[in-house]
CSV table of C-alpha atoms in Angstrom, one decimal:
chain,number,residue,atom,x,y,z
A,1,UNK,CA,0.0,0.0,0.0
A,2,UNK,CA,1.4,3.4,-1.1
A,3,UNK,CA,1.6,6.1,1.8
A,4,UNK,CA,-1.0,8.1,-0.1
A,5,UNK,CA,-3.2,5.2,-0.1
A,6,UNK,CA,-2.3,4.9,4.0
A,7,UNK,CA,-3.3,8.7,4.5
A,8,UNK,CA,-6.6,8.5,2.7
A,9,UNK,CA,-7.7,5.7,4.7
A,10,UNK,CA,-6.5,7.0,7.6
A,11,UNK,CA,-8.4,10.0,6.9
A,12,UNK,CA,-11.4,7.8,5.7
A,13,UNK,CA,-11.5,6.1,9.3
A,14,UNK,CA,-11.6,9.3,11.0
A,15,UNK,CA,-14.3,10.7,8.9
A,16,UNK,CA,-16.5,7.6,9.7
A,17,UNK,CA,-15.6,8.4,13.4
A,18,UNK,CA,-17.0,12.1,13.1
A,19,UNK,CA,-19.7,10.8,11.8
A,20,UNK,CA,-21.2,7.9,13.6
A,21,UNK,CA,-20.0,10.7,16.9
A,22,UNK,CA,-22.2,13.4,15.3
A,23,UNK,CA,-24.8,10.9,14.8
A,24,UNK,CA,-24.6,9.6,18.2
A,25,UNK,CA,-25.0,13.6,19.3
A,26,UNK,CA,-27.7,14.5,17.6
A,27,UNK,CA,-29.8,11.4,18.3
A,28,UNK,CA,-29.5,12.2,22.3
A,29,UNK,CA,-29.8,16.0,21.4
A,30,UNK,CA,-33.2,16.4,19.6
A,31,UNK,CA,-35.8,15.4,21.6
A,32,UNK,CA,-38.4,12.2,21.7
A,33,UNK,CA,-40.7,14.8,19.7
A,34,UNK,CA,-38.6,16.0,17.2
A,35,UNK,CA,-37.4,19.2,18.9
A,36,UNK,CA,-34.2,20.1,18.1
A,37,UNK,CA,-32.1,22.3,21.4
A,38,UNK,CA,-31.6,25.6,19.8
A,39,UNK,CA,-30.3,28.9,21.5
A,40,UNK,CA,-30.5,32.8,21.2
A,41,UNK,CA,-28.7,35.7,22.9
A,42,UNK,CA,-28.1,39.4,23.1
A,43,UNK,CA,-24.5,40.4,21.2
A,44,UNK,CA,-24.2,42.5,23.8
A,45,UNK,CA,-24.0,39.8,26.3
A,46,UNK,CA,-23.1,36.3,24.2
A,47,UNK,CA,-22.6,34.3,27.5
A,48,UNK,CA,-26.1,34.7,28.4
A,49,UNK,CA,-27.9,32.6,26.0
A,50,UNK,CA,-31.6,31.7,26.4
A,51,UNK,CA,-33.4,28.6,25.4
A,52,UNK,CA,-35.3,28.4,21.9
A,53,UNK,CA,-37.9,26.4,20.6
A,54,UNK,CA,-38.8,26.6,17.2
A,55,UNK,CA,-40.1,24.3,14.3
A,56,UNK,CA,-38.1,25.9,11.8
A,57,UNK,CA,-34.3,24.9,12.8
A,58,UNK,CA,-35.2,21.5,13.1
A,59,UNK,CA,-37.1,21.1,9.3
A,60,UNK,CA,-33.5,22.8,8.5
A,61,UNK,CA,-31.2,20.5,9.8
A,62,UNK,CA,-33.3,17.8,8.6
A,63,UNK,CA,-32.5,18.7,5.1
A,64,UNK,CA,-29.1,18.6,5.5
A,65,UNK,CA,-29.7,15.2,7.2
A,66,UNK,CA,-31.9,13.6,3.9
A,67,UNK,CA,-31.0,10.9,2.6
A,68,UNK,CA,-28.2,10.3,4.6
A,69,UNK,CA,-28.2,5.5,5.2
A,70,UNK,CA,-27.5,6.0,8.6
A,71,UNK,CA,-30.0,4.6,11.4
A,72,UNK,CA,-29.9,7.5,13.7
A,73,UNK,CA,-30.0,9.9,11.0
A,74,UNK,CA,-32.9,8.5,9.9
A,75,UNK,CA,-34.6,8.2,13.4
A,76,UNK,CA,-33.9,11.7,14.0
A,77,UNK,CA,-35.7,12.7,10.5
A,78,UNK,CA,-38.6,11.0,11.2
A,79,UNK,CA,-38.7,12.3,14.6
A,80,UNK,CA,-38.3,15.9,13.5
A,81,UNK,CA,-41.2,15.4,10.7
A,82,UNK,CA,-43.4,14.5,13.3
A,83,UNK,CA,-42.8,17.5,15.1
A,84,UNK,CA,-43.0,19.9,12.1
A,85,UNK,CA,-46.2,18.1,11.1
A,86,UNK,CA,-47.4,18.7,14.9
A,87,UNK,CA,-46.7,22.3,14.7
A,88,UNK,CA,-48.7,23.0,11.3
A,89,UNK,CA,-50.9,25.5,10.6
A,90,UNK,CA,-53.6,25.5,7.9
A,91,UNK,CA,-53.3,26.3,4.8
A,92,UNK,CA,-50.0,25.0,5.4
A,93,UNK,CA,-48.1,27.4,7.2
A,94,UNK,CA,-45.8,27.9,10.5
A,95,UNK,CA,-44.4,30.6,12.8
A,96,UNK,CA,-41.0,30.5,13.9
A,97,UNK,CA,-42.8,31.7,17.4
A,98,UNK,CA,-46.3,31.5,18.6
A,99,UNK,CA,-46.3,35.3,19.2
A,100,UNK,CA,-44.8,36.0,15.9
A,101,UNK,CA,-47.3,36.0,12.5
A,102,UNK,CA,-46.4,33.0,10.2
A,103,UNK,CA,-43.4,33.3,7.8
A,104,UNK,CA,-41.8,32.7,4.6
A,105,UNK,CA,-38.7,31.4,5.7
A,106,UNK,CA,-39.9,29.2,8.6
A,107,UNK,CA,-43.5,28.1,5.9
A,108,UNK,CA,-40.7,26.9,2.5
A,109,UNK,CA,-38.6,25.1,5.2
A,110,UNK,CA,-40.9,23.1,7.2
A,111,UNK,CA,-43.3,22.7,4.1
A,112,UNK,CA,-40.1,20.7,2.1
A,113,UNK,CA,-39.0,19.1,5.2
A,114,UNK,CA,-42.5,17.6,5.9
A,115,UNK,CA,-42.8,16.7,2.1
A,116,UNK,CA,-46.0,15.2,2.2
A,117,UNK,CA,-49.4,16.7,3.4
A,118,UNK,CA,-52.8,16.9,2.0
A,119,UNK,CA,-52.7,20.0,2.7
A,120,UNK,CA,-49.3,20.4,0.9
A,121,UNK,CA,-50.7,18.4,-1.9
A,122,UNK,CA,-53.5,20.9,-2.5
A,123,UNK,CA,-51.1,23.9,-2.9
A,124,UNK,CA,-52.9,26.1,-0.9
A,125,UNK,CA,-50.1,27.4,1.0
A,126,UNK,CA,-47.9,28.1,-2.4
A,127,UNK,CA,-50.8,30.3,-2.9
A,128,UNK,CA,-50.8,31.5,0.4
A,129,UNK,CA,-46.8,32.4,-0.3
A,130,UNK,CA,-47.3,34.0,-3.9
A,131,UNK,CA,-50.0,36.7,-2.1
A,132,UNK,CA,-47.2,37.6,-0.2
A,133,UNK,CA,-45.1,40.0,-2.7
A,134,UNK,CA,-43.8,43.2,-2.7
A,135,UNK,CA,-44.1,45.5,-5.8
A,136,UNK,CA,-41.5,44.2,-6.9
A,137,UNK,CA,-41.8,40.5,-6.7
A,138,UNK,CA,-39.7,39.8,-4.1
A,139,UNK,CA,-41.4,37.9,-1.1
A,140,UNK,CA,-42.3,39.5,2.0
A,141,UNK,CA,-40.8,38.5,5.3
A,142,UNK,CA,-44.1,38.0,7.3
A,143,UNK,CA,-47.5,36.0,6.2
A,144,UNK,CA,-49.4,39.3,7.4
A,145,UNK,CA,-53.2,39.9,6.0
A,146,UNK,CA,-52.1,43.1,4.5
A,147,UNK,CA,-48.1,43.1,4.2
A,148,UNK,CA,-46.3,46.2,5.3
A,149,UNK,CA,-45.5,49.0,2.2
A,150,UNK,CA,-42.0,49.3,3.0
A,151,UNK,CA,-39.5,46.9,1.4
A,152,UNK,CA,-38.5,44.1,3.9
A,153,UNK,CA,-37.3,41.5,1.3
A,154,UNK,CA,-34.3,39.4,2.8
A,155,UNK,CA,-32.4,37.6,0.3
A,156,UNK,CA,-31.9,34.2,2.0
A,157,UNK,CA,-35.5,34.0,3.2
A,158,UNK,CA,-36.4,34.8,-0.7
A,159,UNK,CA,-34.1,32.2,-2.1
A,160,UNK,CA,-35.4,29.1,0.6
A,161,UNK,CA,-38.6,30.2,-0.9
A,162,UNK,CA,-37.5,29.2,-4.1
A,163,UNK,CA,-36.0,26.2,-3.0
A,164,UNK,CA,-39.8,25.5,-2.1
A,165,UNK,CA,-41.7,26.9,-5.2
A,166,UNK,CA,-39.1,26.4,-7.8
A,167,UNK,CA,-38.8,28.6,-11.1
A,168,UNK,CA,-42.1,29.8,-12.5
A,169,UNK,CA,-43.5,32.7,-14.4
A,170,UNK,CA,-44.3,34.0,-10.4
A,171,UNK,CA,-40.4,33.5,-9.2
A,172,UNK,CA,-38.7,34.5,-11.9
A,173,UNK,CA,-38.7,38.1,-10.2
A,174,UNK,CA,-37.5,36.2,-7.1
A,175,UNK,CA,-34.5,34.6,-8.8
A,176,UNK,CA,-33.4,38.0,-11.1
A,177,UNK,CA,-33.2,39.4,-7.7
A,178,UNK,CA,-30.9,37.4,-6.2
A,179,UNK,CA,-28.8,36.9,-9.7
A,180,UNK,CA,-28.3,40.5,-9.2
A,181,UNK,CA,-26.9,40.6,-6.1
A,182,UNK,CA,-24.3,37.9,-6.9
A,183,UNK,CA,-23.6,39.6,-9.8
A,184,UNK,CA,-23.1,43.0,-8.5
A,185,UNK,CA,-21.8,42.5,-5.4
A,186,UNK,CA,-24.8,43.8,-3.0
A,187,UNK,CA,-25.7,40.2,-1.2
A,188,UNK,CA,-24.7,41.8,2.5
A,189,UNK,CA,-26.7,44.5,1.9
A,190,UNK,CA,-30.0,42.2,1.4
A,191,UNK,CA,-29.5,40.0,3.9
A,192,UNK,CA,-30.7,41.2,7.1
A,193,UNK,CA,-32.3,37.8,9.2
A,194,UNK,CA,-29.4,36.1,8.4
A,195,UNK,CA,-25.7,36.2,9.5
A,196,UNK,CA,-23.3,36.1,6.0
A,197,UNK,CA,-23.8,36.0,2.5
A,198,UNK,CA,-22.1,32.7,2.2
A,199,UNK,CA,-25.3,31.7,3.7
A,200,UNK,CA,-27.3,33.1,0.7
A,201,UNK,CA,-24.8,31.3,-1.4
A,202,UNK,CA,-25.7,28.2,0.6
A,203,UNK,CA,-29.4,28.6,0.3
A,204,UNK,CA,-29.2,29.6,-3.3
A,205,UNK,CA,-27.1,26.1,-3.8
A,206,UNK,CA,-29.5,24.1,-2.3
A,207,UNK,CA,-32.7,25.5,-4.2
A,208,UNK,CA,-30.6,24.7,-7.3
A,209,UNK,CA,-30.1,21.2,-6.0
A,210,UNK,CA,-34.0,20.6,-5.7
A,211,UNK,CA,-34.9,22.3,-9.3
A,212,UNK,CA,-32.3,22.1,-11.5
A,213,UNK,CA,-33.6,25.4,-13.6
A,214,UNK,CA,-32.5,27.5,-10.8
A,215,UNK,CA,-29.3,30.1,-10.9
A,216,UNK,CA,-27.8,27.8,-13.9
A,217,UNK,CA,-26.0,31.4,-15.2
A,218,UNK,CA,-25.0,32.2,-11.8
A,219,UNK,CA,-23.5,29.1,-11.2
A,220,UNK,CA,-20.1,29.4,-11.9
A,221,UNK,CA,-20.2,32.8,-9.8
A,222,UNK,CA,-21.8,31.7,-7.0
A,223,UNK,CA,-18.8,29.2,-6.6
A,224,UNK,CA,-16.1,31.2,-7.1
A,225,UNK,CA,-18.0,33.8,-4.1
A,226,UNK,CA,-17.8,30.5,-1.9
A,227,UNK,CA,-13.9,29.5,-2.7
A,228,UNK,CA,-12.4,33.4,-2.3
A,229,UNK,CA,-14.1,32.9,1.4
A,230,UNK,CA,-11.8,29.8,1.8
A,231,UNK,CA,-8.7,31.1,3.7
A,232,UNK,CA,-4.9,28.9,4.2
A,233,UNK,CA,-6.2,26.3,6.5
A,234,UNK,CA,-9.0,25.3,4.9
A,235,UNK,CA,-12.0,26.5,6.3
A,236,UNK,CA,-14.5,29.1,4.7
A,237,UNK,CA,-15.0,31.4,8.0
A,238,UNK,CA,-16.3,30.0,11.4
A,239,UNK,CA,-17.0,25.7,11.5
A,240,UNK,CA,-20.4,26.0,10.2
A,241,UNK,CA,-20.1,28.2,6.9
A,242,UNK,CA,-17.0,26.0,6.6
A,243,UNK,CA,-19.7,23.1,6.3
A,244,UNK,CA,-22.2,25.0,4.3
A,245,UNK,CA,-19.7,26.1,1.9
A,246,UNK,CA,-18.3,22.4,1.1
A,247,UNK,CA,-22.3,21.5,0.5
A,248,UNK,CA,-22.7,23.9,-1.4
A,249,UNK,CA,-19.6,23.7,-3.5
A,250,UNK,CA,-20.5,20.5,-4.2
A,251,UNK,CA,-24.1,20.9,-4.8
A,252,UNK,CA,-23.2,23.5,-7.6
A,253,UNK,CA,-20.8,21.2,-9.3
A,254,UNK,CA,-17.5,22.8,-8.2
A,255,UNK,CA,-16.2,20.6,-5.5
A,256,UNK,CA,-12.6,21.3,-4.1
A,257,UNK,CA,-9.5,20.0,-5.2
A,258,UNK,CA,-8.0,16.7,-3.4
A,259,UNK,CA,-5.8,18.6,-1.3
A,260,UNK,CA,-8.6,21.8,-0.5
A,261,UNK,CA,-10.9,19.2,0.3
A,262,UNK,CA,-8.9,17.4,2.9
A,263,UNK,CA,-7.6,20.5,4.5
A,264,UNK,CA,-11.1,21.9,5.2
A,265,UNK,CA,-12.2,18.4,6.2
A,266,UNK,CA,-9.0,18.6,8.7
A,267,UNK,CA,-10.7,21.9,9.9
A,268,UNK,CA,-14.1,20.4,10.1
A,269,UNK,CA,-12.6,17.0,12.6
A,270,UNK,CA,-10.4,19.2,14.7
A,271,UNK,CA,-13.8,21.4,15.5
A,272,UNK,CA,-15.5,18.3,16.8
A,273,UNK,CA,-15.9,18.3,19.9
A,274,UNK,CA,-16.3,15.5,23.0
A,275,UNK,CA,-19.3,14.8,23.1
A,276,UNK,CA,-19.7,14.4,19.0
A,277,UNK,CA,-21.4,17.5,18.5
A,278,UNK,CA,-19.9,21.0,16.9
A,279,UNK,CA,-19.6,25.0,18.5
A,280,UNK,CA,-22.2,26.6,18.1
A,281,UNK,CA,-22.2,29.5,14.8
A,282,UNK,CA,-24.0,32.1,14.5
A,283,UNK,CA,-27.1,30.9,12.4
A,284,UNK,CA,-29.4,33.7,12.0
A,285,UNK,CA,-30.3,37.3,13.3
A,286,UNK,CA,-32.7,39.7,15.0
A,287,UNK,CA,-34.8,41.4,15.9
A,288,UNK,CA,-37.2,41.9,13.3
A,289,UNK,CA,-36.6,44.4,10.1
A,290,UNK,CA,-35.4,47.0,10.4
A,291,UNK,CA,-34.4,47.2,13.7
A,292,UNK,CA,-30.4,47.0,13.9
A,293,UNK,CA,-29.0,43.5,14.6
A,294,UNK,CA,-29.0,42.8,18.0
A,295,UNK,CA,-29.4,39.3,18.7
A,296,UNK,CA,-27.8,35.9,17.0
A,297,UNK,CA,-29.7,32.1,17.1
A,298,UNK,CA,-27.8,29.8,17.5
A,299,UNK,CA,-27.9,25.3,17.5
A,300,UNK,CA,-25.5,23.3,18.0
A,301,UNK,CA,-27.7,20.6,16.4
A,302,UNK,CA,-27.6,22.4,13.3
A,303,UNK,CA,-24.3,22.8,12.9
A,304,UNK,CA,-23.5,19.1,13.9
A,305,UNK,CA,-26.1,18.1,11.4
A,306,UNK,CA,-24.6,20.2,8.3
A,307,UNK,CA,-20.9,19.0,9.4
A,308,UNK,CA,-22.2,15.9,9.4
A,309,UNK,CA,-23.2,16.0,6.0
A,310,UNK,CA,-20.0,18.1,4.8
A,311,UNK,CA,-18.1,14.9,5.7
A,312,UNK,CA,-20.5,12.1,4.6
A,313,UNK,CA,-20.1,14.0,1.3
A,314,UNK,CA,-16.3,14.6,1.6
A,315,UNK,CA,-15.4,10.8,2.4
A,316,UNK,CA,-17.6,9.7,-0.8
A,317,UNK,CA,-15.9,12.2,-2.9
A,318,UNK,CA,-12.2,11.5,-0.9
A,319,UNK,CA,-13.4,7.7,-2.0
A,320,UNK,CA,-13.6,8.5,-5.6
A,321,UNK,CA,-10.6,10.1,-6.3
């Protein structure tokens, strides 16, 4: 056996590790009914972090999750679905927070994790979505009876729409917005519930992945926004956008080299921690538009869940090669 040969399956064994320990992590962290342990603080004060319950983390994390021929992932899927089916509202639509109206970004999320529903099935929450525009196409933040005038549009929440609805005649304004951005340069500026525009990237990746139409001229751009992130050592920013970005790289057809690929999965096994989960990242933002950003959501279940999949992708593409 070649030394090359030694270190890949030396690298192999460890990523099987990481990943039967994240595994492990998450099937003791979300709970018996799906709930996944998520976390919110002041940035004034990041020590002091308060407990979060919310549908919408979980139907994320379970995406990343999808798929994956793993007995606990799939426990904890089916678990989570339960929960997100639990927490429905008809026509088919959720709120992040009882107090809070329903929303866009917590309604595409938990509709695709779910997958099927009658009401689902019946479309009357895509409906329900498309009523919720602004002038110029873009969607509205909040599911609100009569949506406010002023422009509250945020570019992630706008592309996991898409990643719900797909390209239409009704999105196309949806997805020429976010080319836009990409294309000029303005993504920070539009994202404002959300922490970094690798995020958008990520989001904008993984609609793509579900319809095929999506961002195909963008494509190639979008990728090389993800790879200028990456820095010496590998990674792409903090653990999690590390994560995201290999997804999404991958997702868009532009997967690392050999060597890039193994130094960011070096990055991504040296963040593991003890128990088998991952540090919490900064996930998304508050309070609500257009208040200044004051507060940042956090889960370590989410971020154990996407590394997860970041390395169950990089040891079938590390097997390949």
């Amino acid at each position: 056996m070649s030394v090359q040969a030694a270190r890949a399956g030396t690298i192999g064994a460890q990523m099987r590790r990481a990943i039967d320990h994240g595994l492990a992590f998450l099937d003791g962290a979300v709970s018996a009914e799906g709930v996944w342990s998520c976390q919110y603080y002041a940035l004034s004060a990041p020590v002091m972090r308060k407990p979060d319950t919310n549908p919408f983390v979980g139907a994320l994390g379970s995406l990343r999750l999808a798929g994956l021929d793993h007995a606990r992932a799939v426990s904890v899927v089916s678990r989570t679905r339960r929960h997100i089916g639990d927490t429905m509202e008809f026509p088919g639509v959720w709120r992040y927070w009882p107090h809070l109206p329903p929303d866009v970004d917590t309604t595409s999320t938990c509709a695709l994790a779910l997958g099927f529903h009658p009401w689902l099935l019946a479309g009357w929450n895509r409906e329900r979505l498309l009523r919720n525009r602004d002038g110029s196409g873009r969607f509205h933040t909040w599911l609100l009876d009569e949506p406010i005038e002023s422009p509250d549009a945020d570019a992630v929440v706008n592309a996991n729409a898409l990643g719900y609805l797909g390209l239409t005649a009704s999105t196309r304004p949806v997805s020429d917005w976010l080319v836009s951005l990409v294309e000029t340069g303005r993504e920070r500026e539009a994202i404002h519930y959300y922490w970094d525009p690798v995020d958008l990237y990520a989001a904008m990746a993984q609609a793509r992945e579900l319809h095929t139409t999506l961002f195909e001229d963008v494509r190639p751009l979008v990728a090389t926004r993800i790879r200028d992130r990456r820095v010496r050592d590998g990674s792409y920013g903090d653990v999690l956008r590390t994560a995201i970005a290999l997804l999404s790289l991958d997702s868009l057809g532009y997967p690392p080299s050999r060597d890039d690929l193994g130094a960011s999965v070096h990055v991504l096994l040296m963040g593991q921690q003890a128990d088998g989960g991952w540090p919490a990242c900064p996930l998304s933002s508050g309070p609500l538009w257009p208040e200044e950003r004051r507060f940042a959501f956090v889960s370590r279940c989410y971020d154990t869940a996407c590394c997860v999949a970041a390395l169950v992708r990089a040891n079938a593409a590390l097997d390949s090669r």
